[in-house]
Coordinates of C-alpha atoms and ligand atoms in Angstrom, one line a residue:
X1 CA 5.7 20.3 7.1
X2 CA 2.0 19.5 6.5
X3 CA 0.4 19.2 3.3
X4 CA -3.1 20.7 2.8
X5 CA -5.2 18.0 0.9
X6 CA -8.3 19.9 -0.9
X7 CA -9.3 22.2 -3.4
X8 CA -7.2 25.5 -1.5
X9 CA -4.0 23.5 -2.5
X10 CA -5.3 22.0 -5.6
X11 CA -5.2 24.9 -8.6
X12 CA -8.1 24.4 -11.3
X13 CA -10.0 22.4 -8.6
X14 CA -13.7 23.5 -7.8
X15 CA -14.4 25.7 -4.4
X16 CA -16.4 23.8 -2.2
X17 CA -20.6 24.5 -2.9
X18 CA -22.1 26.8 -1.0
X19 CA -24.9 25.6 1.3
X20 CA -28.0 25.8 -1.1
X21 CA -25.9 24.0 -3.8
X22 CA -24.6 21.7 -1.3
X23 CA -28.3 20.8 -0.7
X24 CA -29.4 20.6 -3.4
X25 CA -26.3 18.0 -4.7
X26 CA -27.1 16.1 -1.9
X27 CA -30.8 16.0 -2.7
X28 CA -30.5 15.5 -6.3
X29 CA -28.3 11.9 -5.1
X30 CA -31.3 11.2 -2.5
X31 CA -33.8 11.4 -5.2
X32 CA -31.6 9.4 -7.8
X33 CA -30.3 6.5 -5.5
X34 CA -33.2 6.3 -3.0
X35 CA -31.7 2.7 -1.4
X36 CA -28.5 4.5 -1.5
X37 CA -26.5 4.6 2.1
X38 CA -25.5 8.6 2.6
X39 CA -23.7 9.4 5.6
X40 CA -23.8 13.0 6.0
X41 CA -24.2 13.2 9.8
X42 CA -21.0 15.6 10.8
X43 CA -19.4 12.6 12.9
X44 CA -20.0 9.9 10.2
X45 CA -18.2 12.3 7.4
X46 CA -15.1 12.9 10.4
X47 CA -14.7 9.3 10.5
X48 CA -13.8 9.4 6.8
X49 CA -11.5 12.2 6.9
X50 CA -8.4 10.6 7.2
X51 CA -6.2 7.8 6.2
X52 CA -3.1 6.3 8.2
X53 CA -1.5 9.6 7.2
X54 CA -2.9 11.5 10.3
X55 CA -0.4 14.1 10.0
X56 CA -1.6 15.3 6.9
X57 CA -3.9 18.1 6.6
X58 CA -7.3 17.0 5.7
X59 CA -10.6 18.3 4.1
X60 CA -14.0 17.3 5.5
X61 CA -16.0 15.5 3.1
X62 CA -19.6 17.2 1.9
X63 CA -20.8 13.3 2.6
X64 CA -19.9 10.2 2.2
X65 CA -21.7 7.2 0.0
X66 CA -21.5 3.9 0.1
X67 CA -22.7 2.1 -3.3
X68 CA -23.3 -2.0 -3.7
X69 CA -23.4 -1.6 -7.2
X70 CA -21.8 -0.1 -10.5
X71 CA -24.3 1.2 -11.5
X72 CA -24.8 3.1 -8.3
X73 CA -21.5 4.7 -9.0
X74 CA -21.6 5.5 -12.2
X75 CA -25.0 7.8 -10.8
X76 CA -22.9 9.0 -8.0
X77 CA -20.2 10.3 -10.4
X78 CA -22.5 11.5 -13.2
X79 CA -23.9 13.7 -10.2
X80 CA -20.4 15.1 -9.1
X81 CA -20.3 15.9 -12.7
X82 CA -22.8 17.5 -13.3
X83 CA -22.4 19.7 -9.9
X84 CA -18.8 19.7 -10.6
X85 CA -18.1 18.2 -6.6
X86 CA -14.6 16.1 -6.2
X87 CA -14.5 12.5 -5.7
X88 CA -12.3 10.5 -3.1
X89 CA -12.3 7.0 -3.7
X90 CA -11.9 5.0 -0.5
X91 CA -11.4 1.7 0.6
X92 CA -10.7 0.6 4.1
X93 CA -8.2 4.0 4.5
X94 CA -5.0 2.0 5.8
X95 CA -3.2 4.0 3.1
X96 CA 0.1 5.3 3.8
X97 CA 0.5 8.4 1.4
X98 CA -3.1 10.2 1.7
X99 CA -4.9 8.5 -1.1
X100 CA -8.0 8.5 -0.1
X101 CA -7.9 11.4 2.6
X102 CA -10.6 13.9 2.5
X103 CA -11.3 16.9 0.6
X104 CA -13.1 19.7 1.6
X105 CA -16.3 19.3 0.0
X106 CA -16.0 16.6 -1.4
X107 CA -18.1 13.1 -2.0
X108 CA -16.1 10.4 -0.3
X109 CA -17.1 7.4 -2.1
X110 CA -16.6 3.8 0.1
X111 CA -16.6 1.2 -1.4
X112 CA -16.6 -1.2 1.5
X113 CA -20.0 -2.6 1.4
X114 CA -19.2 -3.5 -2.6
X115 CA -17.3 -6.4 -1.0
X116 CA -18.9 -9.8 -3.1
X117 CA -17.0 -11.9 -4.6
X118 CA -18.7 -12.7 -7.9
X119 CA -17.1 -15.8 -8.9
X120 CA -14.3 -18.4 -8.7
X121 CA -13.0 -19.8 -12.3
X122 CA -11.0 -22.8 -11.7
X123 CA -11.0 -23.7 -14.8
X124 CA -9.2 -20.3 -15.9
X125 CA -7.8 -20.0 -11.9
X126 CA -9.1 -16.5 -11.4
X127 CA -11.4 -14.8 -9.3
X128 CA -14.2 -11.7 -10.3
X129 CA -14.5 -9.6 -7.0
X130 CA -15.9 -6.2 -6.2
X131 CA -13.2 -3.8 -4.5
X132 CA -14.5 -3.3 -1.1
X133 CA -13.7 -6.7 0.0
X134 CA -10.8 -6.8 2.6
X135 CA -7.8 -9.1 1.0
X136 CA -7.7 -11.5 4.0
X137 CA -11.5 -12.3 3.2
X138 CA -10.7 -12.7 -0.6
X139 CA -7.5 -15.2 0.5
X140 CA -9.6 -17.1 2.8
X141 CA -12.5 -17.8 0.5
X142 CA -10.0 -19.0 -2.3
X143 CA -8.2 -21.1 0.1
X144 CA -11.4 -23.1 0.7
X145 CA -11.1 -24.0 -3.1
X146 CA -7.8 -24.8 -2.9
X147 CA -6.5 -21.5 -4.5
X148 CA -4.1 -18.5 -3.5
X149 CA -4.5 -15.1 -4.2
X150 CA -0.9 -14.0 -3.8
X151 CA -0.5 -9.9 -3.9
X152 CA -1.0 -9.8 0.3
X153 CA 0.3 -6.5 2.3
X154 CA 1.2 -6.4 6.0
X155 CA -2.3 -4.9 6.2
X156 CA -4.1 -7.9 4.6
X157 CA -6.4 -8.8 7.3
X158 CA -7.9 -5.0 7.0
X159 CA -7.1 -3.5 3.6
X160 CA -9.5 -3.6 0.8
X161 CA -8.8 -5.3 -2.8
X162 CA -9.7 -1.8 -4.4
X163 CA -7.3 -0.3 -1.9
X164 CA -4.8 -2.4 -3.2
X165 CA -5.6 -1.8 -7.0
X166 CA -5.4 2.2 -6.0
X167 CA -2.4 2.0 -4.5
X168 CA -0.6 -1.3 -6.8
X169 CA 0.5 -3.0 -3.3
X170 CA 3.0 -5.0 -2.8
X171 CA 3.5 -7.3 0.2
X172 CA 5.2 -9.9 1.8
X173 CA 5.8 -12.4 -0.9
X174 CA 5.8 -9.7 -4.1
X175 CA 9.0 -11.0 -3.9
X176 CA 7.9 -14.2 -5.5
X177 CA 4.8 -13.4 -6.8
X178 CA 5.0 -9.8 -8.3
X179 CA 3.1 -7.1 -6.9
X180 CA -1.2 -6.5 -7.1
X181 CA -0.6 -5.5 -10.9
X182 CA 0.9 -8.6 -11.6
X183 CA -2.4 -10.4 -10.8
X184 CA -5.0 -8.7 -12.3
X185 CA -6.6 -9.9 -15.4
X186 CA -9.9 -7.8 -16.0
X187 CA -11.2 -4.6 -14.6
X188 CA -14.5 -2.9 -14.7
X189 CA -14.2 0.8 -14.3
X190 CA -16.3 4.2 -14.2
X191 CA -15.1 6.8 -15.8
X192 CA -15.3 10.5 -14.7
X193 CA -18.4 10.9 -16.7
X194 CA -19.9 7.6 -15.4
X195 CA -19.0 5.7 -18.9
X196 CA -18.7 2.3 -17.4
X197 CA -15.6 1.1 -18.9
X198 CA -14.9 -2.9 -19.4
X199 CA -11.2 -4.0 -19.5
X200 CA -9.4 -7.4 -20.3
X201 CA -11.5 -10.1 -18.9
X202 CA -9.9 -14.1 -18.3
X203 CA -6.8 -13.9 -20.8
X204 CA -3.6 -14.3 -19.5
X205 CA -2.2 -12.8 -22.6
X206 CA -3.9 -10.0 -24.7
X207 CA -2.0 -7.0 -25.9
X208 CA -4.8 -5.1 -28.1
X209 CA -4.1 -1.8 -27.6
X210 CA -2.6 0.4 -25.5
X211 CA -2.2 -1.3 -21.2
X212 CA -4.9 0.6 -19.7
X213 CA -4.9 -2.0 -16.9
X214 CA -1.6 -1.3 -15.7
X215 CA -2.3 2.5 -16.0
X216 CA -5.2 2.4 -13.8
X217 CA -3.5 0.0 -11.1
X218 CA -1.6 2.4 -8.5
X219 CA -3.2 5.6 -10.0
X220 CA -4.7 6.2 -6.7
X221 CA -8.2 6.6 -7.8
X222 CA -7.3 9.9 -9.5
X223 CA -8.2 7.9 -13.5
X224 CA -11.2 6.0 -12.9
X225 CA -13.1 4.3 -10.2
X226 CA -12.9 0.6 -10.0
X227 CA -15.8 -1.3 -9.4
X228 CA -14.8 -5.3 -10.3
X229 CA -11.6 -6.9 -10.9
X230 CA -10.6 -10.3 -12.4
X231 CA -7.8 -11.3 -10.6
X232 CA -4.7 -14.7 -10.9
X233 CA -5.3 -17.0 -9.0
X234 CA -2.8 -20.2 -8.3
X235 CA -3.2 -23.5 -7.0
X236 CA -2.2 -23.0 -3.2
X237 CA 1.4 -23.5 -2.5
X238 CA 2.2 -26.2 0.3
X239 CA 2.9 -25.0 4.2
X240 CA 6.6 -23.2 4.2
X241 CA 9.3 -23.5 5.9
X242 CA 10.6 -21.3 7.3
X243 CA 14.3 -19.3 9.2
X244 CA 15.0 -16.2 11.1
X245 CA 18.8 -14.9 10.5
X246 CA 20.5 -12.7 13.1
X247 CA 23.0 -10.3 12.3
X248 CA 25.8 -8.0 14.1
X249 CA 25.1 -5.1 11.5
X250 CA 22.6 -3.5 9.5
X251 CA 24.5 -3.7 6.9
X252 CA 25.7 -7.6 7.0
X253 CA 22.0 -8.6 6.7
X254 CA 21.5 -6.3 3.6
X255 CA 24.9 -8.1 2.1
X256 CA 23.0 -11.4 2.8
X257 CA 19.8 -9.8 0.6
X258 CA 21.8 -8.6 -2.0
X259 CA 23.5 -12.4 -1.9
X260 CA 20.3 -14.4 -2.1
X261 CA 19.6 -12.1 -5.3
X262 CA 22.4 -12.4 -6.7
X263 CA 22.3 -16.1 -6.2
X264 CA 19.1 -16.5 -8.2
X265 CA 17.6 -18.0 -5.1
X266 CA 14.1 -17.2 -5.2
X267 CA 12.1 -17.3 -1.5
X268 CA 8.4 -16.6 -1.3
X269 CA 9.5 -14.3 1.7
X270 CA 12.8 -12.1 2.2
X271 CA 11.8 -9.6 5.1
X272 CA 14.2 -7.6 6.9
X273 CA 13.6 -5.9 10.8
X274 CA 16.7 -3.8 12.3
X275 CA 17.3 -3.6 15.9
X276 CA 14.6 -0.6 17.0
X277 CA 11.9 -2.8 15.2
X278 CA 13.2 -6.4 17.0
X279 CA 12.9 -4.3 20.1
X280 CA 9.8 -3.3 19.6
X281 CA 8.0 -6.4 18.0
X282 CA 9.2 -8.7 20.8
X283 CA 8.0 -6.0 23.3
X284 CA 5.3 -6.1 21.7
X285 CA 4.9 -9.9 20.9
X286 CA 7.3 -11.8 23.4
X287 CA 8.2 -14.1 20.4
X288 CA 11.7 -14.3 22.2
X289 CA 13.7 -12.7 19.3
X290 CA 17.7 -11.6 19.3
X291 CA 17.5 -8.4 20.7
X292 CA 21.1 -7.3 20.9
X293 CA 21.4 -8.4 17.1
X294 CA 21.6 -5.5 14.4
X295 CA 19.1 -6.9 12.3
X296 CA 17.2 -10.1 11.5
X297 CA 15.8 -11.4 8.5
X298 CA 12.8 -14.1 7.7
X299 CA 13.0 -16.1 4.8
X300 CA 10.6 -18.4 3.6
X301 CA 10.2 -21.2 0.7
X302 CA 7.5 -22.5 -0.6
X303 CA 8.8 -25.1 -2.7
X304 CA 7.0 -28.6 -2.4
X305 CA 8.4 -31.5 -0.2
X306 CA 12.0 -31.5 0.3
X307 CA 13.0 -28.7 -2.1
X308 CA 11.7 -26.1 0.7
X309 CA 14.1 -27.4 3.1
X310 CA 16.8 -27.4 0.1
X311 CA 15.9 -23.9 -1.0
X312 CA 16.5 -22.3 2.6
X313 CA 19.8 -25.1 2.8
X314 CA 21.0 -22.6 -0.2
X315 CA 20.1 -19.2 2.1
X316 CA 21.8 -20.4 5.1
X317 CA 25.7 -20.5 3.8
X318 CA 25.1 -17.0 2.0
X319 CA 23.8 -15.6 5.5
X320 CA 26.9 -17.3 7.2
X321 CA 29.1 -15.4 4.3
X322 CA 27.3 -12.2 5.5
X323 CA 28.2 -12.7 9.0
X324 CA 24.8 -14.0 10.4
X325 CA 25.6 -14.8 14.5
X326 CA 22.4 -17.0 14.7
X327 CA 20.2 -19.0 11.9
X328 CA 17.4 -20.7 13.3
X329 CA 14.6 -22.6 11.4
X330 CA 11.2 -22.8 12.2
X331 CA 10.3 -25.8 14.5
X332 CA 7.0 -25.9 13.3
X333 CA 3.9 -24.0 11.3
X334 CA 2.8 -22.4 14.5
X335 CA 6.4 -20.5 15.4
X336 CA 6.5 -19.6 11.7
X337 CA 3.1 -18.0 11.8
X338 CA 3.9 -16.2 14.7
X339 CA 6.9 -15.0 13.4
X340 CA 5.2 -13.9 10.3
X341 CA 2.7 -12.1 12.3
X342 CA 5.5 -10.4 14.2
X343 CA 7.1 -8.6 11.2
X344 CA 3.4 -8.1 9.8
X345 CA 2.9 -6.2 13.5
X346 CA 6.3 -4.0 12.6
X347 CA 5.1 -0.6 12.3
X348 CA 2.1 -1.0 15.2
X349 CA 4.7 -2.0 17.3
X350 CA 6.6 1.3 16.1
X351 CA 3.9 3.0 16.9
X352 CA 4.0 2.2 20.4
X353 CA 6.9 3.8 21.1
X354 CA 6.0 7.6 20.0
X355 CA 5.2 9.2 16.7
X356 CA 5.9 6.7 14.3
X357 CA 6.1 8.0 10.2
X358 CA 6.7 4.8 8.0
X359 CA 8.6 5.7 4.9
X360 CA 8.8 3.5 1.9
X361 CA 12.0 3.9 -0.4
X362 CA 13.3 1.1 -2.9
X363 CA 16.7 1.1 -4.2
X364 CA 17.9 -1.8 -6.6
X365 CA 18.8 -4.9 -4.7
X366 CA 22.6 -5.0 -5.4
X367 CA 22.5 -1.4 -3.3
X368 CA 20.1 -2.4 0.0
X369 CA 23.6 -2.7 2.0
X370 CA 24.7 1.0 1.0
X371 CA 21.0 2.0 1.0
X372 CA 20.8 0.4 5.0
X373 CA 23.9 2.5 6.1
X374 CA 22.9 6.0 4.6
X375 CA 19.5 5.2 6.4
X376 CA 21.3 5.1 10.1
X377 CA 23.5 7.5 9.0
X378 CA 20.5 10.3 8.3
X379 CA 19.0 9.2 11.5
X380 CA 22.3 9.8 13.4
X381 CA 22.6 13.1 11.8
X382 CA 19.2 14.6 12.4
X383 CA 18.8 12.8 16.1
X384 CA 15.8 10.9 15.1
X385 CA 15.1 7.4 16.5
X386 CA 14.7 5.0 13.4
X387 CA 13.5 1.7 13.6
X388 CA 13.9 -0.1 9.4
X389 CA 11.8 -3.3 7.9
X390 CA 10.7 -4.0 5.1
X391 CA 10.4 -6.3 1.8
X392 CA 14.0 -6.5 1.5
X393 CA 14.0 -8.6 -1.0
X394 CA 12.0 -6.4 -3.3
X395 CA 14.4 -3.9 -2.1
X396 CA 11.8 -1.9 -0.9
X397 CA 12.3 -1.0 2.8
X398 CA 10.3 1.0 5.0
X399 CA 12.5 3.0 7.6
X400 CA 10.2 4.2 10.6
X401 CA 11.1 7.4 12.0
X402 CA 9.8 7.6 15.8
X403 CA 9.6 10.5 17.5
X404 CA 8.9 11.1 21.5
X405 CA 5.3 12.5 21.6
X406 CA 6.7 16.0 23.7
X407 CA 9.6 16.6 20.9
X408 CA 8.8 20.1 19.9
X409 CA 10.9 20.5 17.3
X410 CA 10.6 16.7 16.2
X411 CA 8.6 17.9 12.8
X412 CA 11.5 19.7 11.7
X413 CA 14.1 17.4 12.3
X414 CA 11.9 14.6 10.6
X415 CA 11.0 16.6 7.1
X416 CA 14.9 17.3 7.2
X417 CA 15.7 14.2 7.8
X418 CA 12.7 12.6 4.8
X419 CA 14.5 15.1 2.3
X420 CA 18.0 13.5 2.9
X421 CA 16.5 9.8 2.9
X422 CA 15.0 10.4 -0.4
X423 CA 17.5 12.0 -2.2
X424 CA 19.6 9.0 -1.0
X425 CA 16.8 6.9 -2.9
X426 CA 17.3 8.8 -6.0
X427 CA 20.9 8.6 -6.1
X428 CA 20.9 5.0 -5.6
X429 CA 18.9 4.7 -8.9
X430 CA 15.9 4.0 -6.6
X431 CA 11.9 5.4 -5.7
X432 CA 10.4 7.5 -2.7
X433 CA 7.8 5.0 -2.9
X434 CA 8.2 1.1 -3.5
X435 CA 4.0 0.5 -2.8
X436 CA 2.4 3.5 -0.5
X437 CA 2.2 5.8 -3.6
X438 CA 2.7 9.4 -4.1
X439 CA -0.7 10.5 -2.8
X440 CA 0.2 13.5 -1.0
X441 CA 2.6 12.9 1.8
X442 CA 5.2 12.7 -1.5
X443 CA 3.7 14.9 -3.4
X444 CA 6.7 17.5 -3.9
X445 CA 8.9 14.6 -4.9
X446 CA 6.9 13.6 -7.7
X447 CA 9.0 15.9 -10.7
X448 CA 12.2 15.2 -8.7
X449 CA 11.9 11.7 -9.1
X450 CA 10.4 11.2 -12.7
X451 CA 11.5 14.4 -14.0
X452 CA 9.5 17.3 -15.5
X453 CA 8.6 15.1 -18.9
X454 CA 7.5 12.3 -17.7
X455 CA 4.9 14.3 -15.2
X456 CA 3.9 16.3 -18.3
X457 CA 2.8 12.8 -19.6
X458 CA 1.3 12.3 -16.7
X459 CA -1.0 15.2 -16.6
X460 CA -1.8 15.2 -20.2
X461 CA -3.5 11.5 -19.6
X462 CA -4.7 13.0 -16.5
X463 CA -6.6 15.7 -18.1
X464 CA -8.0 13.3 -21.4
X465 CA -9.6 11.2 -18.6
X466 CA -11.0 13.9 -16.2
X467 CA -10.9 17.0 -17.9
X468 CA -13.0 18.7 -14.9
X469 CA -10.4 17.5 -12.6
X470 CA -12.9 15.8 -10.4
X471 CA -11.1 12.4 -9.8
X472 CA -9.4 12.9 -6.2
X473 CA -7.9 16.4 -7.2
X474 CA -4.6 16.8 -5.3
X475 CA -3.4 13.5 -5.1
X476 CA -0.3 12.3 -6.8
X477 CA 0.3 14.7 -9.3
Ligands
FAD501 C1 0.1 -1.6 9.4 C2 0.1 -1.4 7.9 C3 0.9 -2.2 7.1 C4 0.9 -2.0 5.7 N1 1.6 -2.8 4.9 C5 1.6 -2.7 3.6 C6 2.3 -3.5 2.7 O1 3.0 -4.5 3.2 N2 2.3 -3.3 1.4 C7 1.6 -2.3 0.8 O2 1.6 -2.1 -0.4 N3 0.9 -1.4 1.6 C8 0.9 -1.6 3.0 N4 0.1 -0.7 3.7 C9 -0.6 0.4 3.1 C10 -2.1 0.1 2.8 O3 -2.6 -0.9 3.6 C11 -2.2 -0.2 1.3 O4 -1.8 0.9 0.5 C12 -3.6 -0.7 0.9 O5 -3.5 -1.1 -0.5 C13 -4.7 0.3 1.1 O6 -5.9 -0.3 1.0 P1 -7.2 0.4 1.6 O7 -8.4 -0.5 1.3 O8 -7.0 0.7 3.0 O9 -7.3 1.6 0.6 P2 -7.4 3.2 1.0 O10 -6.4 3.6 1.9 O11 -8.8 3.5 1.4 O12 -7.2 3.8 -0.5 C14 -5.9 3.7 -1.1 C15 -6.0 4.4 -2.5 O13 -6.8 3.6 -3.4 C16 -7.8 4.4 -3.9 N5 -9.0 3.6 -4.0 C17 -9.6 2.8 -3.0 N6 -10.6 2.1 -3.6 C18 -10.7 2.4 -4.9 C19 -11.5 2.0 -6.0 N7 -12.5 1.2 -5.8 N8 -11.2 2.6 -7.2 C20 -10.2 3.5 -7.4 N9 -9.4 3.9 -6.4 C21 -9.6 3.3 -5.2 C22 -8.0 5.6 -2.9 O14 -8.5 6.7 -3.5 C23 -6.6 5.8 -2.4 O15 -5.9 6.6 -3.3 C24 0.1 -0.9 5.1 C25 -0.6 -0.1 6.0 C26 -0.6 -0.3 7.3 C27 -1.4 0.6 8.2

C-alpha cells in the first residue's frame, strides 16, 4: 500500500501555489533573508524529498532552506504564513516513518547547518545545542569534557539532535538512560506564527505549568520548530564490559530479557538479533558470530570497577536458565566495539539482502517471548523472510521484513503481513511504534492504537498551535 504524503492526502491543507505565487513566495524570502542559503535548483529540492521511508509516496518540495539562525526561521515561517505554504522540518532524513518527507509545495526547512553547540555547563552538566548537529558530533565534543550525552540511536553517527527531539529517539542504552525526552532540559522553539517560544532552561525540576517540553518532543515537527535545546548531561561512565549470549530459539532469548527485567538487573545495553540478522551482520561484518543459533543477545554494564564484571556475573545464570548454548564475554574494548558496531549495522546489513522494511513495535517486557513467537509465526504465514533486532530490553523490537527485489506480489504479502504484526502489538498491551513515530508509514494506525478520544485531543492541541495547518500537514495525525 503506499501512502501519499502532501496536501492531495491532507484535507484542510493548502493546494500547492501556482507559479506566479510561487515566485513571488520565493522572492519575498530572497528579499527578507538575503544571506539566506535557498536551494531551489530541481535536483537540490529531489535530494530532499525523501526520508529512509523510500517507499512512501512523496511531494516535491517548492525549495528548500537552510537557516543558521532563529531568527532566520522564525522569518522563514512568518513567510509560509503569510503565503499560507507547508512546512517540513528536516534534519539529516534517516527517519523511519516519513517525518520529514516532502510535500508537494512545500518549504523544506534543514536545519543541518544550525549545528553549533552553544555551550557546555559543567557546573549544571548540560549542554545548549542547535538541532542540526549530528548526535555522534554532540557525544564526541562532550566526551572531550569528560561528559556523556546518553539518548544515542543506531543512527548516531548520522542523525541530527533535532531529528532526535522530532522523533523522541530512543537507542541503544534507553534502556538505562531513558529515551531523548528524558534528557532535555530547555527548548527554544518557533511557533507557526514565528513567536519564538522559550521553554525550561537548566532546572532539573520545574513543574510550572502545563509540560510543553514533553509535548513538543516526538511531535514530529508538526507543533513547533525547534531551534536550541538544553540537554542532561552526565559525568562519562567508565569502558563496559561487555557479553554476547547464544540461543537455540527465538523465544529462549526473549525468556532471558524478560528474566533480566524481572530481576531488577539494570545493563546500559540489552540488544537482541535473531538468526536472519546474525546471518546477515556477520556476512556483512565477519565478526565470527553463532550462525546456526536462533538468536543472540549483547549485554552491557557500565558499572565502575568490579561491579561491571559482577553485574553481567548476575546476567549470565539467568541466560543459562533460558537455555543460552554459548555466553561469551568480551576479551577486550576493541571486540566489544565491534560487536556494538555490528548490531548498530543490523538493518544495512538487512538491507543487503533485498527490500528491507524495518518495523518498530514495543510490547511490555514480561511479553517479548510471546511477542518474538507471533513475529515468526506472521512471517511463516504470509511467506515473508523476517530478520528481528532490536532494544530488547526496552521491549521495543524492530522486526525487518525482506523481500527478494523481483517479488511481484511482495507488497501485498508485506502490508498483510504489517496489519497482523501490529494488531499482535496492540493485543499484547503494546505500540506500533517504540521510537520511529507515526509520521506517515503508521498513519492509519494512529486511532487504532490510542483510540478516537485521545486523537480528538490530539488535534484539538494540534489546531490551538497551527490553526492554518502549516506545521508538516499529513504527518502523524
Ligand atoms: C540505520 C538506522 C538506524 C536507526 N536506529 C534508530 C534507533 O536506534 N533509535 C531511533 O529512535 N531511531 C533510529 N533510527 C531512525 C532515525 O535515525 C531517528 O528517527 C532520528 O531521530 C532521525 O533524525 P534525523 O536527523 O535524521 O531527522 P529527520 O529524519 O530529518 O526528521 C525526523 C523528524 O523530526 C522532525 N524534525 C527534524 N528537525 C526538527 C526540528 N529542528 N524541529 C522540529 N522537528 C524537527 C522532522 O520533521 C521529522 O518529523 C534509525 C535509522 C536508520 C536509518
Amino acid at each position: 500500500m503506499h501512502h501519499v504524503v502532501g496536501p492531495a492526502s491532507t484535507p484542510g491543507v493548502h493546494a500547492p501555489l501556482d507559479d506566479a505565487p510561487a515566485a513571488s513566495f520565493i522572492g519575498a524570502i530572497r528579499d527578507s533573508l538575503p544571506e539566506l542559503r535557498l536551494l531551489t535548483d530541481e535536483v537540490d529540492r529531489e535530494s530532499h524529498r525523501r526520508d529512509e521511508t523510500a517507499y512512501l509516496e512523496t511531494g516535491l518540495p517548492l525549495a528548500v532552506a537552510l537557516p543558521t539562525t532563529t531568527e532566520e526561521v522564525a522569518t522563514l515561517v512568518r513567510l509560509c504564513a503569510a503565503h499560507g505554504v507547508p512546512i517540513v522540518p528536516r534534519g539529516a532524513g534517516t527517519g523511519l516513518s516519513g517525518g520529514a518527507a516532502g510535500i508537494e509545495g512545500a518549504l523544506t526547512i534543514a536545519f543541518t547547518r544550525m549545528d553549533r553547540i552553544l555551550e557546555i555547563d559543567r557546573a549544571n552538566l548540560t549542554v545548549t545545542t542547535q538541532p542540526g548537529i549530528v548526535n555522534a558530533a554532540l557525544k564526541a565534543r562532550v566526551a572531550e569534557e569528560g561528559l556523556f550525552y546518553a539518548p544515542d540511536p543506531a543512527s548516531y553517527e548520522m542523525c541530527t539532535i533535532g531529528g532526535n527531539l522530532g522523533t523522541n529517539a530512543g537507542g541503544l542504552c534507553c534502556v538505562k538512560y531513558g529515551v531523548t525526552r528524558d534528557a532535555v532540559l530547555g527548548l527554544e522553539v518557533v511557533l507557526a506564527d514565528g513567536t519564538v517560544l522559550r521553554l525550561g532552561g537548566k532546572n532539573v525540576k520545574d513543574v510550572a505549568g502545563y509540560g510543553l517540553i514533553p509535548l513538543l518532543v516526538g511531535s514530529q515537527g508538526t507543533l513547533a520548530l525547534v531551534t536550541e535545546a538544553t540537554l542532561r548531561l552526565r559525568p562519562a561512565p567508565p569502558p563496559r564490559a561487555t557479553l554476547i549470549a547464544f540461543f537455540a530459539t527465538l523465544e529462549a532469548a526473549g525468556e532471558a530479557v524478560a528474566g533480566i527485567t524481572a530481576a531488577g538487573v539494570q545493563p546500559v545495553t540489552l540488544e537482541l538479533m535473531d538468526q536472519v540478522t546474525i546471518q546477515a551482520v556477520d556476512d556483512a561484518r565477519g565478526l565470527g558470530l553463532d550462525r546456526d543459533a536462533a538468536a543472540m543477545l549483547l549485554v552491557e554494564s557500565d558499572l565502575p570497577g568490579d561491579a561491571g564484571a559482577d553485574e553481567l556475573a548476575r546476567v549470565i545464570p539467568i541466560c543459562e536458565a533460558a537455555g543460552a548454548t554459548l555466553v561469551i564475554q568480551a576479551e577486550d574494548a576493541q571486540e566489544a566495539d565491534w560487536l556494538r558496531a555490528g548490531r548498530r549495522f543490523a538493518f544495512r546489513a538487512l538491507e543487503a539482502k533485498g527490500i528491507a522494511r524495518m518495523e518498530d513495535v514495543g510490547v511490555p517486557r514480561s511479553r517479548i517471548p510471546e511477542m518474538l513467537r507471533e513475529i515468526e509465526a506472521i512471517a511463516a504465514r504470509h511467506a515473508i523472510v523476517v530478520g528481528t533486532f532490536g532494544h530488547a530490553g526496552d521491549g521495543n523490537l524492530h522486526p525487518t521484513f525482506v523481500l527478494d527485489r523481483d517479488d511481484a506480489d511482495g507488497e501485498h504479502r508485506l502490508h498483510e503481513a504489517q496489519r497482523d504484526l501490529f494488531e499482535a502489538a496492540i493485543s499484547m498491551g503494546g505500540t506500533v511504534t517504540g521510537e520511529h513515530g507515526i509520521g506517515v508509514a503508521r498513519k492509519a494506525w494512529l486511532v487504532r492504537q490510542r483510540g478516537e478520544d485521545a486523537v480528538r485531543v490530539m488535534r484539538s492541541i494540534k489546531a490551538a498551535l497551527d490553526p492554518q495547518g502549516l506545521l508538516n500537514p499529513g504527518k502523524v495525525l
